[in-house]
PDB file of C-alpha atoms and ligand atoms in Angstrom:
ATOM      1  CA  MET A  80       0.000   0.000   0.000  1.00  0.00           C
ATOM      2  CA  THR A  81       2.684   2.495   1.049  1.00  0.00           C
ATOM      3  CA  THR A  82       4.909   1.650  -1.955  1.00  0.00           C
ATOM      4  CA  ASP A  83       1.961   2.238  -4.290  1.00  0.00           C
ATOM      5  CA  MET A  84       1.200   5.529  -2.534  1.00  0.00           C
ATOM      6  CA  LYS A  85       4.827   6.635  -2.802  1.00  0.00           C
ATOM      7  CA  ALA A  86       4.915   5.865  -6.525  1.00  0.00           C
ATOM      8  CA  TYR A  87       1.540   7.531  -7.105  1.00  0.00           C
ATOM      9  CA  TRP A  88       2.530  10.742  -5.288  1.00  0.00           C
ATOM     10  CA  ASN A  89       6.047  10.885  -6.709  1.00  0.00           C
ATOM     11  CA  GLU A  90       4.524  10.759 -10.175  1.00  0.00           C
ATOM     12  CA  ARG A  91       2.010  13.495  -9.336  1.00  0.00           C
ATOM     13  CA  PHE A  92       4.680  15.748  -7.831  1.00  0.00           C
ATOM     14  CA  GLU A  93       6.917  15.315 -10.891  1.00  0.00           C
ATOM     15  CA  ASN A  94       5.382  18.622 -12.028  1.00  0.00           C
ATOM     16  CA  GLY A  95       6.205  20.504  -8.805  1.00  0.00           C
ATOM     17  CA  ALA A  96       3.622  22.727  -7.146  1.00  0.00           C
ATOM     18  CA  ILE A  97       0.597  21.101  -8.802  1.00  0.00           C
ATOM     19  CA  TRP A  98      -1.962  22.958  -6.690  1.00  0.00           C
ATOM     20  CA  GLY A  99      -0.119  26.294  -6.674  1.00  0.00           C
ATOM     21  CA  THR A 100       2.045  27.745  -3.928  1.00  0.00           C
ATOM     22  CA  GLU A 101      -0.581  29.558  -1.886  1.00  0.00           C
ATOM     23  CA  ALA A 102      -1.488  27.994   1.459  1.00  0.00           C
ATOM     24  CA  CYS A 103      -4.833  26.217   1.804  1.00  0.00           C
ATOM     25  CA  PRO A 104      -7.638  28.231   3.452  1.00  0.00           C
ATOM     26  CA  SER A 105      -7.434  25.767   6.352  1.00  0.00           C
ATOM     27  CA  ALA A 106      -3.775  26.684   7.060  1.00  0.00           C
ATOM     28  CA  GLN A 107      -4.860  30.292   7.429  1.00  0.00           C
ATOM     29  CA  MET A 108      -7.724  29.188   9.703  1.00  0.00           C
ATOM     30  CA  ALA A 109      -5.310  27.047  11.758  1.00  0.00           C
ATOM     31  CA  VAL A 110      -3.397  30.134  12.874  1.00  0.00           C
ATOM     32  CA  ASP A 111      -6.359  31.067  15.109  1.00  0.00           C
ATOM     33  CA  TYR A 112      -5.666  27.907  17.134  1.00  0.00           C
ATOM     34  CA  PHE A 113      -1.861  27.660  17.266  1.00  0.00           C
ATOM     35  CA  LYS A 114      -0.090  29.759  19.907  1.00  0.00           C
ATOM     36  CA  ASP A 115       2.598  32.185  18.667  1.00  0.00           C
ATOM     37  CA  GLY A 116       5.993  30.566  18.158  1.00  0.00           C
ATOM     38  CA  SER A 117       4.807  27.059  19.035  1.00  0.00           C
ATOM     39  CA  ALA A 118       6.123  23.757  17.636  1.00  0.00           C
ATOM     40  CA  ILE A 119       3.931  22.480  14.817  1.00  0.00           C
ATOM     41  CA  LEU A 120       4.031  19.174  12.936  1.00  0.00           C
ATOM     42  CA  VAL A 121       2.799  19.003   9.335  1.00  0.00           C
ATOM     43  CA  PRO A 122       2.549  15.309   8.364  1.00  0.00           C
ATOM     44  CA  GLY A 123       1.856  14.506   4.695  1.00  0.00           C
ATOM     45  CA  CYS A 124       3.033  18.041   3.864  1.00  0.00           C
ATOM     46  CA  GLY A 125       3.279  17.464   0.093  1.00  0.00           C
ATOM     47  CA  TYR A 126       5.497  20.059  -1.605  1.00  0.00           C
ATOM     48  CA  GLY A 127       5.200  22.427   1.360  1.00  0.00           C
ATOM     49  CA  ARG A 128       2.609  25.060   0.513  1.00  0.00           C
ATOM     50  CA  ASN A 129       1.163  24.938   4.046  1.00  0.00           C
ATOM     51  CA  SER A 130       4.293  24.135   6.057  1.00  0.00           C
ATOM     52  CA  SER A 131       6.149  27.083   4.504  1.00  0.00           C
ATOM     53  CA  TYR A 132       3.191  29.374   5.239  1.00  0.00           C
ATOM     54  CA  LEU A 133       3.112  28.228   8.878  1.00  0.00           C
ATOM     55  CA  ALA A 134       6.899  28.677   9.219  1.00  0.00           C
ATOM     56  CA  LYS A 135       6.700  32.181   7.702  1.00  0.00           C
ATOM     57  CA  THR A 136       3.904  32.964  10.166  1.00  0.00           C
ATOM     58  CA  GLY A 137       6.399  32.297  12.967  1.00  0.00           C
ATOM     59  CA  TYR A 138       5.903  28.691  14.068  1.00  0.00           C
ATOM     60  CA  VAL A 139       8.719  26.183  14.434  1.00  0.00           C
ATOM     61  CA  VAL A 140       7.682  23.564  11.893  1.00  0.00           C
ATOM     62  CA  ASP A 141       8.646  19.947  11.284  1.00  0.00           C
ATOM     63  CA  ALA A 142       7.107  18.588   8.095  1.00  0.00           C
ATOM     64  CA  TYR A 143       7.317  15.250   6.345  1.00  0.00           C
ATOM     65  CA  ASP A 144       5.954  13.324   3.426  1.00  0.00           C
ATOM     66  CA  ILE A 145       6.421   9.912   1.855  1.00  0.00           C
ATOM     67  CA  SER A 146       7.208  11.455  -1.554  1.00  0.00           C
ATOM     68  CA  GLU A 147      10.887  12.278  -2.150  1.00  0.00           C
ATOM     69  CA  LYS A 148       9.833  14.471  -5.088  1.00  0.00           C
ATOM     70  CA  ALA A 149       7.617  16.569  -2.831  1.00  0.00           C
ATOM     71  CA  ILE A 150      10.278  16.900  -0.126  1.00  0.00           C
ATOM     72  CA  ASP A 151      12.995  17.799  -2.671  1.00  0.00           C
ATOM     73  CA  PHE A 152      10.772  20.569  -4.025  1.00  0.00           C
ATOM     74  CA  ALA A 153       9.788  21.809  -0.547  1.00  0.00           C
ATOM     75  CA  SER A 154      13.394  21.773   0.721  1.00  0.00           C
ATOM     76  CA  GLN A 155      14.660  23.767  -2.269  1.00  0.00           C
ATOM     77  CA  GLU A 156      11.926  26.368  -1.798  1.00  0.00           C
ATOM     78  CA  ALA A 157      12.770  26.677   1.916  1.00  0.00           C
ATOM     79  CA  ALA A 158      16.579  26.722   1.528  1.00  0.00           C
ATOM     80  CA  GLY A 159      18.041  29.829   3.164  1.00  0.00           C
ATOM     81  CA  VAL A 160      14.588  31.327   3.713  1.00  0.00           C
ATOM     82  CA  ASN A 161      12.878  29.423   6.471  1.00  0.00           C
ATOM     83  CA  ARG A 162      15.293  28.505   9.257  1.00  0.00           C
ATOM     84  CA  ASN A 163      12.460  27.361  11.520  1.00  0.00           C
ATOM     85  CA  LEU A 164      11.294  24.709   8.998  1.00  0.00           C
ATOM     86  CA  ARG A 165      12.664  21.155   8.800  1.00  0.00           C
ATOM     87  CA  TYR A 166      11.681  18.658   6.106  1.00  0.00           C
ATOM     88  CA  GLU A 167      12.043  14.890   6.046  1.00  0.00           C
ATOM     89  CA  VAL A 168      11.013  11.985   3.835  1.00  0.00           C
ATOM     90  CA  ARG A 169       9.039   9.883   6.266  1.00  0.00           C
ATOM     91  CA  SER A 170       5.898   7.771   6.526  1.00  0.00           C
ATOM     92  CA  LEU A 171       2.894   8.994   8.466  1.00  0.00           C
ATOM     93  CA  PHE A 172       2.942   5.693  10.331  1.00  0.00           C
ATOM     94  CA  ASP A 173       6.606   5.834  11.350  1.00  0.00           C
ATOM     95  CA  SER A 174       6.604   5.920  15.138  1.00  0.00           C
ATOM     96  CA  ALA A 175      10.364   6.341  15.694  1.00  0.00           C
ATOM     97  CA  GLY A 176      11.410   9.319  17.839  1.00  0.00           C
ATOM     98  CA  SER A 177       9.893  10.915  20.910  1.00  0.00           C
ATOM     99  CA  LYS A 178       9.331  14.562  19.994  1.00  0.00           C
ATOM    100  CA  VAL A 179       5.850  15.891  20.803  1.00  0.00           C
ATOM    101  CA  TYR A 180       4.214  19.030  19.419  1.00  0.00           C
ATOM    102  CA  ASP A 181       1.981  21.923  20.497  1.00  0.00           C
ATOM    103  CA  GLY A 182       0.001  21.580  17.283  1.00  0.00           C
ATOM    104  CA  ILE A 183      -0.491  19.277  14.297  1.00  0.00           C
ATOM    105  CA  TYR A 184      -1.837  20.383  10.924  1.00  0.00           C
ATOM    106  CA  LEU A 185      -3.061  17.314   9.012  1.00  0.00           C
ATOM    107  CA  SER A 186      -4.473  18.549   5.745  1.00  0.00           C
ATOM    108  CA  ASN A 187      -6.233  16.360   3.177  1.00  0.00           C
ATOM    109  CA  VAL A 188      -4.392  13.213   4.147  1.00  0.00           C
ATOM    110  CA  ILE A 189      -6.503  11.036   6.448  1.00  0.00           C
ATOM    111  CA  HIS A 190      -9.242  10.489   3.838  1.00  0.00           C
ATOM    112  CA  LEU A 191      -6.728   8.650   1.595  1.00  0.00           C
ATOM    113  CA  PHE A 192      -6.781   5.591   3.872  1.00  0.00           C
ATOM    114  CA  LEU A 193      -9.060   2.693   4.732  1.00  0.00           C
ATOM    115  CA  ARG A 194     -10.744   2.478   8.134  1.00  0.00           C
ATOM    116  CA  GLU A 195      -8.059   0.514   9.972  1.00  0.00           C
ATOM    117  CA  GLU A 196      -5.273   2.820   8.748  1.00  0.00           C
ATOM    118  CA  ARG A 197      -7.318   5.946   9.504  1.00  0.00           C
ATOM    119  CA  GLU A 198      -7.695   4.751  13.094  1.00  0.00           C
ATOM    120  CA  MET A 199      -3.967   3.991  13.339  1.00  0.00           C
ATOM    121  CA  LEU A 200      -3.116   7.381  11.862  1.00  0.00           C
ATOM    122  CA  LEU A 201      -5.309   9.353  14.273  1.00  0.00           C
ATOM    123  CA  SER A 202      -4.012   7.443  17.264  1.00  0.00           C
ATOM    124  CA  HIS A 203      -0.420   8.022  16.108  1.00  0.00           C
ATOM    125  CA  MET A 204      -1.089  11.763  15.659  1.00  0.00           C
ATOM    126  CA  THR A 205      -2.587  11.855  19.167  1.00  0.00           C
ATOM    127  CA  SER A 206       0.605  10.305  20.543  1.00  0.00           C
ATOM    128  CA  LEU A 207       2.628  13.116  18.902  1.00  0.00           C
ATOM    129  CA  LEU A 208       0.573  15.916  20.524  1.00  0.00           C
ATOM    130  CA  LYS A 209       1.225  17.387  23.960  1.00  0.00           C
ATOM    131  CA  PRO A 210      -1.761  17.325  26.355  1.00  0.00           C
ATOM    132  CA  GLY A 211      -3.671  20.543  25.579  1.00  0.00           C
ATOM    133  CA  GLY A 212      -2.178  20.613  22.070  1.00  0.00           C
ATOM    134  CA  VAL A 213      -4.401  21.284  19.063  1.00  0.00           C
ATOM    135  CA  LEU A 214      -4.957  19.038  16.065  1.00  0.00           C
ATOM    136  CA  ILE A 215      -6.213  20.735  12.922  1.00  0.00           C
ATOM    137  CA  LEU A 216      -7.651  18.190  10.527  1.00  0.00           C
ATOM    138  CA  THR A 217      -9.119  18.696   7.106  1.00  0.00           C
ATOM    139  CA  CYS A 218     -10.783  15.909   5.141  1.00  0.00           C
ATOM    140  CA  ILE A 219     -13.271  15.403   2.381  1.00  0.00           C
ATOM    141  CA  SER A 220     -16.965  15.300   3.331  1.00  0.00           C
ATOM    142  CA  VAL A 221     -20.068  13.400   2.245  1.00  0.00           C
ATOM    143  CA  SER A 222     -21.484  16.825   1.312  1.00  0.00           C
ATOM    144  CA  ASP A 223     -19.016  17.037  -1.579  1.00  0.00           C
ATOM    145  CA  ALA A 224     -21.654  16.282  -4.191  1.00  0.00           C
ATOM    146  CA  SER A 225     -19.304  16.606  -7.175  1.00  0.00           C
ATOM    147  CA  ASN A 226     -16.885  13.952  -5.871  1.00  0.00           C
ATOM    148  CA  TYR A 227     -18.919  11.702  -3.564  1.00  0.00           C
ATOM    149  CA  GLY A 228     -19.945   8.330  -4.985  1.00  0.00           C
ATOM    150  CA  HIS A 229     -17.523   8.197  -7.910  1.00  0.00           C
ATOM    151  CA  GLY A 230     -16.028   4.733  -8.468  1.00  0.00           C
ATOM    152  CA  VAL A 231     -16.510   1.508  -6.518  1.00  0.00           C
ATOM    153  CA  GLU A 232     -17.530   1.746  -2.855  1.00  0.00           C
ATOM    154  CA  ILE A 233     -15.002  -0.481  -1.077  1.00  0.00           C
ATOM    155  CA  GLU A 234     -15.981   0.473   2.505  1.00  0.00           C
ATOM    156  CA  PRO A 235     -18.838   2.664   3.777  1.00  0.00           C
ATOM    157  CA  HIS A 236     -18.410   6.159   2.210  1.00  0.00           C
ATOM    158  CA  THR A 237     -15.036   5.059   0.724  1.00  0.00           C
ATOM    159  CA  PHE A 238     -14.627   4.965  -3.064  1.00  0.00           C
ATOM    160  CA  MET A 239     -11.850   4.027  -5.459  1.00  0.00           C
ATOM    161  CA  LYS A 240     -12.004   7.151  -7.626  1.00  0.00           C
ATOM    162  CA  HIS A 241      -8.595   6.824  -9.271  1.00  0.00           C
ATOM    163  CA  GLU A 242      -6.521   3.682  -9.669  1.00  0.00           C
ATOM    164  CA  ASN A 243      -4.591   2.895  -6.444  1.00  0.00           C
ATOM    165  CA  LYS A 244      -6.235   5.780  -4.607  1.00  0.00           C
ATOM    166  CA  SER A 245      -9.229   5.464  -2.315  1.00  0.00           C
ATOM    167  CA  LEU A 246     -11.121   8.461  -0.948  1.00  0.00           C
ATOM    168  CA  HIS A 247     -13.099   8.336   2.293  1.00  0.00           C
ATOM    169  CA  PHE A 248     -15.873  10.915   2.688  1.00  0.00           C
ATOM    170  CA  TYR A 249     -16.525  11.860   6.327  1.00  0.00           C
ATOM    171  CA  THR A 250     -19.906  12.410   7.943  1.00  0.00           C
ATOM    172  CA  GLU A 251     -20.237  14.803  10.883  1.00  0.00           C
ATOM    173  CA  GLU A 252     -21.189  11.858  13.117  1.00  0.00           C
ATOM    174  CA  GLU A 253     -17.994  10.022  12.230  1.00  0.00           C
ATOM    175  CA  LEU A 254     -15.885  13.065  13.125  1.00  0.00           C
ATOM    176  CA  ASP A 255     -17.680  13.377  16.477  1.00  0.00           C
ATOM    177  CA  GLU A 256     -17.001   9.711  17.121  1.00  0.00           C
ATOM    178  CA  ILE A 257     -13.315   9.612  16.192  1.00  0.00           C
ATOM    179  CA  PHE A 258     -12.537  12.618  18.407  1.00  0.00           C
ATOM    180  CA  SER A 259     -14.752  11.592  21.327  1.00  0.00           C
ATOM    181  CA  ASP A 260     -12.192   9.727  23.452  1.00  0.00           C
ATOM    182  CA  ASP A 261      -9.170  12.028  23.423  1.00  0.00           C
ATOM    183  CA  TYR A 262     -10.275  15.467  22.224  1.00  0.00           C
ATOM    184  CA  GLN A 263     -12.560  18.415  22.795  1.00  0.00           C
ATOM    185  CA  ILE A 264     -13.742  19.734  19.435  1.00  0.00           C
ATOM    186  CA  LEU A 265     -13.211  23.518  19.351  1.00  0.00           C
ATOM    187  CA  GLU A 266     -14.587  24.087  15.858  1.00  0.00           C
ATOM    188  CA  LYS A 267     -16.031  21.881  13.111  1.00  0.00           C
ATOM    189  CA  LYS A 268     -17.247  23.352   9.848  1.00  0.00           C
ATOM    190  CA  LEU A 269     -17.432  22.747   6.116  1.00  0.00           C
ATOM    191  CA  HIS A 270     -15.408  24.943   3.790  1.00  0.00           C
ATOM    192  CA  GLU A 271     -14.470  24.981   0.114  1.00  0.00           C
ATOM    193  CA  GLN A 272     -11.047  24.596  -1.483  1.00  0.00           C
ATOM    194  CA  MET A 273     -10.189  24.893  -5.185  1.00  0.00           C
ATOM    195  CA  GLU A 274      -7.920  22.093  -6.403  1.00  0.00           C
ATOM    196  CA  LYS A 275      -6.669  20.524  -9.631  1.00  0.00           C
ATOM    197  CA  ASP A 276      -7.563  16.855 -10.126  1.00  0.00           C
ATOM    198  CA  PRO A 277      -5.127  14.380 -11.822  1.00  0.00           C
ATOM    199  CA  SER A 278      -6.478  15.283 -15.282  1.00  0.00           C
ATOM    200  CA  GLY A 279      -5.626  18.952 -14.693  1.00  0.00           C
ATOM    201  CA  ASP A 280      -9.245  20.042 -14.302  1.00  0.00           C
ATOM    202  CA  VAL A 281     -10.014  22.501 -11.539  1.00  0.00           C
ATOM    203  CA  GLU A 282     -12.458  21.211  -8.948  1.00  0.00           C
ATOM    204  CA  THR A 283     -13.927  22.640  -5.776  1.00  0.00           C
ATOM    205  CA  LEU A 284     -13.597  20.332  -2.800  1.00  0.00           C
ATOM    206  CA  LYS A 285     -16.054  20.541   0.065  1.00  0.00           C
ATOM    207  CA  LEU A 286     -13.921  19.795   3.081  1.00  0.00           C
ATOM    208  CA  TRP A 287     -14.325  19.499   6.822  1.00  0.00           C
ATOM    209  CA  PHE A 288     -12.192  21.769   8.971  1.00  0.00           C
ATOM    210  CA  VAL A 289     -11.829  20.487  12.529  1.00  0.00           C
ATOM    211  CA  ALA A 290      -9.868  22.114  15.353  1.00  0.00           C
ATOM    212  CA  ALA A 291      -9.652  19.767  18.344  1.00  0.00           C
ATOM    213  CA  ARG A 292      -7.798  20.045  21.666  1.00  0.00           C
ATOM    214  CA  LYS A 293      -6.196  16.952  23.161  1.00  0.00           C
ATOM    215  CA  ILE A 294      -7.683  16.551  26.630  1.00  0.00           C
ATOM    216  CA  LYS A 295      -5.429  13.871  28.169  1.00  0.00           C
TER     217      LYS A 295
HETATM  218  C1  SAM B 233      -3.748  15.176  -1.047  1.00  0.00           C
HETATM  219  S1  SAM B 233      -2.032  15.340  -0.708  1.00  0.00           S
HETATM  220  C2  SAM B 233      -2.050  16.663   0.480  1.00  0.00           C
HETATM  221  C3  SAM B 233      -0.721  17.352   0.593  1.00  0.00           C
HETATM  222  C4  SAM B 233      -0.687  18.522   1.574  1.00  0.00           C
HETATM  223  N1  SAM B 233      -1.152  18.158   2.879  1.00  0.00           N
HETATM  224  C5  SAM B 233      -1.465  19.690   1.029  1.00  0.00           C
HETATM  225  O1  SAM B 233      -2.583  19.939   1.498  1.00  0.00           O
HETATM  226  O2  SAM B 233      -0.935  20.364   0.120  1.00  0.00           O
HETATM  227  C6  SAM B 233      -1.690  13.925   0.278  1.00  0.00           C
HETATM  228  C7  SAM B 233      -0.238  13.849   0.714  1.00  0.00           C
HETATM  229  O3  SAM B 233      -0.067  12.732   1.588  1.00  0.00           O
HETATM  230  C8  SAM B 233       1.183  12.133   1.299  1.00  0.00           C
HETATM  231  N2  SAM B 233       1.164  10.742   1.771  1.00  0.00           N
HETATM  232  C9  SAM B 233       0.382   9.740   1.335  1.00  0.00           C
HETATM  233  N3  SAM B 233       0.639   8.609   2.026  1.00  0.00           N
HETATM  234  C10 SAM B 233       1.614   8.918   2.909  1.00  0.00           C
HETATM  235  C11 SAM B 233       2.301   8.180   3.904  1.00  0.00           C
HETATM  236  N4  SAM B 233       2.048   6.879   4.120  1.00  0.00           N
HETATM  237  N5  SAM B 233       3.240   8.806   4.635  1.00  0.00           N
HETATM  238  C12 SAM B 233       3.528  10.138   4.428  1.00  0.00           C
HETATM  239  N6  SAM B 233       2.898  10.884   3.508  1.00  0.00           N
HETATM  240  C13 SAM B 233       1.957  10.286   2.750  1.00  0.00           C
HETATM  241  C14 SAM B 233       1.307  12.257  -0.214  1.00  0.00           C
HETATM  242  O4  SAM B 233       2.630  12.088  -0.687  1.00  0.00           O
HETATM  243  C15 SAM B 233       0.733  13.655  -0.438  1.00  0.00           C
HETATM  244  O5  SAM B 233       1.736  14.637  -0.362  1.00  0.00           O
END
């Protein structure tokens, strides 16, 4: 699964900043929840549009991605500019190391996985957050009428839209459930984000934005 993902994303990032260099709306919204100068983790950072924005805003940012292409691009863009930004090629599921963070910004990543991996990913992210730290999560929603239901449904609300790439569409109830044990939800809302799909067409994604504080 991970090898396929790596190959898929390396191929997509062959063309560099495929969604443009501006930060996602959710990265700008995240700033309301991260304390000035705090340590932020950006897992699945892609080519760095959000991690570089957060570093420029003044946070101390560690960011990683499974795609070497994405990290090469991000590192070159950051060279000599962002001293408070560190990039690494690394899997989301790699649990080596003991550093914990004040905040995590997990944008448009968790919906790429099947149920078991989504659970593992959230529990791993929780282990990387300090108590009282804030997780910002964005993911695709069942309200995204232009994308929901395309392809074969392989798990509830999970569709194979492109070859080797599943998309899970979250309901509000599912978000409430996955955060119920370890977090207090501070904000949960739908928002729109313009994005290019693999064919180059521009699409508008209807995404959840969740800000949640780790309570224990
Ligand atoms: C939809 S993109 C989002 C990128 C970035 N968060 C953004 O919003 O620009 C999903 C990202 O997850 C990364 N990814 C997928 N599987 C991964 C894994 N197992 N470990 C680390 N990164 C992974 C991909 O390489 C890709 O950069």
